[in-house]
Amino acid sequence: MSSVIGTIILLFTGLATYKGFLDRQYFERHLFHTDPILIDRQYDRLFSSGFLHANWMHFGFNMVALLSFSWSLEFVLGVPKYLLIYVGALLGGNLLALYLHRNHPDYKAVGASGAISGVIFASVVLFPEVKISLILLPFEISTWVFGLCFVVISIFGIKSQSDNIGHDAHLGGAIVGVLLTIIMKPSILQTSWWLILLILVPATIFLVLIVRNPAILLIDNYWGEGLNVSRKPKFPRSNNKVSLDYLLDKIKHQGIDSLTAKERELLDQYRKEM
């Protein structure tokens, strides 16, 4: 059986995506772009970007994932709650991306990944033992295994920033999807409490770490003092240069915006050397 609301979302998203392909000005006005959101207060981009896609393959992959999890969620929760999870996860994913990229004025993104992550994780905590099959896997896995792997991959994806995937939107959408499902179905705290902890605990720890110490996202192989086992030796003060330790400590206590232009240049130099 197919999801009625999921199909409607697919059609509406397809039309918006198609219009974006035909009209570049429309595409640029409605995509996720850090500076216009923060400076020009174009907050509608937090929602409109979820109905645009980079290409038809991007659109197709997202919509297949959406429809794969939509029917059971719509059947159990009903249309209003399903829509709340979709829209809430879309907003939550983009807000996390906005926070992580607030100092990247040229950062742009499109896609419904955050919203779809919310739908997927709502299904995961509601049906933890259901077996699912993925396009790239020749065998089935339990939804709880998928959920845990998804969170771990998202965390390391955000940290490495080595691909063009919106891991931040994925993680933010997944967290909102779980939290909204708990509010709507409190009974899952008794049946799926272990899975909720497996998802939320590592995600929460990671978010607390990057809020308290933004340097984690700036320095390769750096996870904070006491957590990193592969970090290279510290740079000493020499030739009137500020040490790496000083820069990281300043970022941790005063935020990255407190760095001077010269300190930012030095930090980038250290990062390349590491």
Coordinates of C-alpha atoms in Angstrom, one line a residue:
M1 CA 0.0 0.0 0.0
S2 CA 1.1 3.6 -0.7
S3 CA 1.0 6.6 1.6
V4 CA -1.5 9.2 0.4
I5 CA 0.3 12.1 2.1
G6 CA 3.7 10.8 1.1
T7 CA 2.6 10.7 -2.6
I8 CA 1.3 14.3 -2.3
I9 CA 4.6 15.4 -0.9
L10 CA 6.4 13.6 -3.7
L11 CA 4.3 15.3 -6.4
F12 CA 4.6 18.8 -4.8
T13 CA 8.4 18.3 -4.3
G14 CA 8.7 17.1 -7.9
L15 CA 7.0 20.2 -9.2
A16 CA 9.1 22.5 -7.1
T17 CA 12.3 20.7 -8.1
Y18 CA 11.4 20.8 -11.8
K19 CA 10.7 24.6 -11.6
G20 CA 14.1 25.0 -9.9
F21 CA 15.7 23.3 -12.9
L22 CA 14.0 25.6 -15.3
D23 CA 14.3 28.8 -13.4
R24 CA 17.8 29.4 -11.9
Q25 CA 16.6 32.6 -10.2
Y26 CA 13.8 30.7 -8.4
F27 CA 16.3 28.0 -7.4
E28 CA 18.8 30.5 -5.9
R29 CA 16.0 32.4 -4.1
H30 CA 14.6 29.3 -2.3
L31 CA 17.7 27.2 -1.6
F32 CA 19.3 27.0 1.9
H33 CA 21.9 29.8 1.9
T34 CA 23.5 30.9 5.2
D35 CA 24.0 34.6 4.7
P36 CA 20.5 35.4 3.3
I37 CA 18.9 33.5 6.2
L38 CA 21.0 35.1 8.9
I39 CA 21.5 38.6 7.5
D40 CA 18.5 39.2 5.3
R41 CA 16.2 37.1 7.5
Q42 CA 14.9 35.0 4.7
Y43 CA 13.7 32.3 7.1
D44 CA 11.4 30.8 4.5
R45 CA 14.5 29.2 3.0
L46 CA 14.6 26.8 6.0
F47 CA 11.4 25.3 4.5
S48 CA 11.6 26.0 0.8
S49 CA 15.0 24.4 0.4
G50 CA 13.4 21.1 1.3
F51 CA 11.4 21.0 -1.9
L52 CA 14.4 21.6 -4.2
H53 CA 17.0 19.0 -5.3
A54 CA 20.3 19.1 -7.0
N55 CA 19.3 16.7 -9.7
W56 CA 16.8 14.0 -10.5
M57 CA 18.9 11.2 -8.9
H58 CA 19.0 13.2 -5.7
F59 CA 15.2 13.7 -5.9
G60 CA 14.5 10.0 -6.7
F61 CA 16.7 8.6 -3.9
N62 CA 15.0 10.9 -1.4
M63 CA 11.5 10.1 -2.6
V64 CA 12.1 6.3 -2.6
A65 CA 13.3 6.6 1.0
L66 CA 10.2 8.7 1.9
L67 CA 7.7 6.3 0.4
S68 CA 9.4 3.3 1.9
F69 CA 8.7 4.5 5.4
S70 CA 5.6 6.7 4.9
W71 CA 2.7 4.3 4.9
S72 CA 3.2 2.6 8.2
L73 CA 3.9 6.0 9.9
E74 CA 0.8 7.6 8.4
F75 CA -1.3 4.6 9.3
V76 CA -0.2 4.6 13.0
L77 CA 0.0 8.3 13.6
G78 CA -2.5 9.8 11.2
V79 CA -2.0 12.5 8.6
P80 CA -1.7 15.6 10.9
K81 CA 1.0 14.0 13.1
Y82 CA 2.8 12.6 10.1
L83 CA 2.9 16.1 8.6
L84 CA 4.1 17.6 11.9
I85 CA 7.0 15.1 11.9
Y86 CA 7.9 15.9 8.3
V87 CA 7.8 19.6 8.7
G88 CA 9.4 19.6 12.2
A89 CA 12.3 17.4 11.0
L90 CA 12.8 19.6 8.0
L91 CA 13.1 22.6 10.2
G92 CA 15.2 20.9 12.8
G93 CA 17.7 19.6 10.3
N94 CA 18.1 22.9 8.6
L95 CA 18.5 24.7 12.0
L96 CA 21.3 22.4 12.9
A97 CA 22.9 23.0 9.5
L98 CA 22.5 26.7 10.0
Y99 CA 24.2 26.6 13.4
L100 CA 27.1 24.5 12.2
H101 CA 27.6 26.7 9.1
R102 CA 26.8 30.1 10.6
N103 CA 30.4 31.2 9.9
H104 CA 30.4 29.9 6.3
P105 CA 28.6 32.7 4.4
D106 CA 28.7 30.8 1.1
Y107 CA 27.3 27.6 2.3
K108 CA 24.3 26.4 0.2
A109 CA 22.2 23.2 0.3
V110 CA 19.0 21.7 -1.1
G111 CA 17.0 18.6 -0.4
A112 CA 14.4 17.0 1.8
S113 CA 17.0 14.8 3.6
G114 CA 16.3 16.3 7.1
A115 CA 12.5 15.8 6.8
I116 CA 12.9 12.3 5.4
S117 CA 15.4 11.4 8.2
G118 CA 12.6 12.5 10.7
V119 CA 10.1 10.2 9.0
I120 CA 12.6 7.3 8.9
F121 CA 13.6 7.6 12.6
A122 CA 10.0 8.0 13.7
S123 CA 9.4 4.6 12.0
V124 CA 12.6 3.2 13.5
V125 CA 11.6 3.9 17.1
L126 CA 8.0 2.8 16.5
F127 CA 9.0 -0.5 14.8
P128 CA 12.5 -1.4 16.1
E129 CA 12.4 -5.0 15.1
V130 CA 11.1 -4.7 11.6
K131 CA 13.5 -5.8 8.9
I132 CA 14.4 -3.4 6.1
S133 CA 16.4 -3.8 2.9
L134 CA 18.6 -1.0 1.5
I135 CA 19.5 -0.4 -2.1
L136 CA 23.2 -1.0 -1.5
L137 CA 22.8 -4.0 0.8
P138 CA 22.0 -7.5 -0.5
F139 CA 20.5 -8.5 2.8
E140 CA 17.9 -7.2 5.4
I141 CA 18.8 -5.6 8.7
S142 CA 16.7 -4.6 11.7
T143 CA 15.6 -1.0 11.8
W144 CA 17.5 -0.5 15.1
V145 CA 20.7 -1.5 13.5
F146 CA 20.1 0.9 10.7
G147 CA 19.3 3.7 13.2
L148 CA 22.5 3.3 15.1
C149 CA 24.7 3.1 12.0
F150 CA 22.9 6.1 10.6
V151 CA 23.7 8.2 13.7
V152 CA 27.4 7.1 13.8
I153 CA 27.8 7.8 10.0
S154 CA 26.2 11.2 10.4
I155 CA 28.5 12.2 13.3
F156 CA 31.7 11.2 11.5
G157 CA 30.3 12.8 8.3
I158 CA 29.8 16.1 10.0
K159 CA 33.3 15.8 11.6
S160 CA 35.1 14.9 8.4
Q161 CA 33.2 17.2 6.0
S162 CA 34.8 15.1 3.2
D163 CA 31.7 14.6 1.0
N164 CA 28.8 16.6 -0.4
I165 CA 26.2 15.0 1.8
G166 CA 24.1 17.1 4.3
H167 CA 25.0 15.0 7.4
D168 CA 24.1 17.8 9.7
A169 CA 20.5 18.0 8.3
H170 CA 20.3 14.2 8.5
L171 CA 21.3 14.2 12.2
G172 CA 19.1 17.2 13.1
G173 CA 16.1 15.7 11.3
A174 CA 16.6 12.3 12.9
I175 CA 16.7 13.8 16.4
V176 CA 13.6 15.9 15.9
G177 CA 11.8 12.8 14.4
V178 CA 12.6 10.8 17.5
L179 CA 11.6 13.5 20.0
L180 CA 8.3 14.3 18.3
T181 CA 7.4 10.6 18.1
I182 CA 8.0 10.3 21.9
I183 CA 5.7 13.2 22.5
M184 CA 3.0 11.7 20.2
K185 CA 3.4 8.1 21.4
P186 CA 4.8 8.2 25.0
S187 CA 4.3 4.4 25.2
I188 CA 7.4 3.9 23.1
L189 CA 9.5 5.0 26.2
Q190 CA 8.6 1.6 27.6
T191 CA 8.9 -0.6 24.5
S192 CA 11.8 1.2 22.7
W193 CA 13.7 3.0 25.5
W194 CA 16.9 1.1 24.7
L195 CA 16.8 2.2 21.0
I196 CA 16.0 5.8 21.9
L197 CA 19.0 5.9 24.2
L198 CA 21.2 4.3 21.4
I199 CA 20.1 7.1 19.1
L200 CA 19.9 10.1 21.3
V201 CA 22.9 9.6 23.7
P202 CA 25.7 9.6 21.1
A203 CA 24.0 12.4 19.1
T204 CA 23.6 14.5 22.3
I205 CA 27.2 14.0 23.4
F206 CA 28.4 15.0 20.0
L207 CA 26.3 18.2 19.8
V208 CA 27.4 19.2 23.4
L209 CA 31.0 18.7 22.3
I210 CA 30.8 20.9 19.3
V211 CA 28.9 23.6 21.1
R212 CA 31.5 23.7 23.9
N213 CA 34.5 23.3 21.6
P214 CA 33.9 24.3 18.0
A215 CA 37.5 23.5 17.2
I216 CA 36.4 19.9 16.9
L217 CA 35.0 20.8 13.5
L218 CA 37.9 22.8 12.4
I219 CA 40.9 20.6 13.1
D220 CA 41.4 17.2 11.5
N221 CA 41.6 14.2 13.9
Y222 CA 40.7 16.5 16.8
W223 CA 37.9 15.5 19.2
G224 CA 38.8 17.7 22.2
E225 CA 41.3 17.3 25.0
G226 CA 41.3 13.8 26.5
L227 CA 39.2 12.3 23.6
N228 CA 41.6 12.2 20.7
V229 CA 44.2 9.5 20.5
S230 CA 45.6 10.2 17.0
R231 CA 46.1 13.9 17.4
K232 CA 49.6 15.1 16.2
P233 CA 52.0 16.8 18.6
K234 CA 51.1 20.3 19.8
F235 CA 52.7 23.3 18.1
P236 CA 55.0 25.3 20.4
R237 CA 55.2 29.0 20.5
S238 CA 57.9 30.0 18.1
N239 CA 58.9 32.9 15.8
N240 CA 56.3 35.1 17.5
K241 CA 53.5 32.8 16.3
V242 CA 50.5 32.0 18.5
S243 CA 50.4 28.3 19.4
L244 CA 47.7 25.9 18.2
D245 CA 46.8 25.3 21.9
Y246 CA 46.1 29.0 22.4
L247 CA 43.9 29.2 19.3
L248 CA 41.9 26.1 20.3
D249 CA 41.5 27.4 23.9
K250 CA 40.3 30.8 22.6
I251 CA 37.7 29.2 20.4
K252 CA 36.5 26.9 23.2
H253 CA 36.0 29.8 25.7
Q254 CA 35.2 32.8 23.4
G255 CA 33.9 31.3 20.2
I256 CA 35.4 31.2 16.7
D257 CA 34.2 34.8 16.1
S258 CA 36.7 36.0 18.7
L259 CA 39.7 35.1 16.4
T260 CA 41.4 37.9 14.5
A261 CA 42.0 37.7 10.8
K262 CA 45.6 36.8 11.4
E263 CA 44.6 34.1 14.0
R264 CA 42.1 32.6 11.5
E265 CA 44.9 32.5 8.8
L266 CA 47.2 30.8 11.3
L267 CA 44.6 28.3 12.2
D268 CA 44.1 27.4 8.6
Q269 CA 47.8 27.0 8.2
Y270 CA 48.0 24.7 11.2
R271 CA 45.1 22.7 9.8
K272 CA 46.9 22.2 6.4
E273 CA 50.1 21.2 8.2
M274 CA 48.3 18.6 10.3

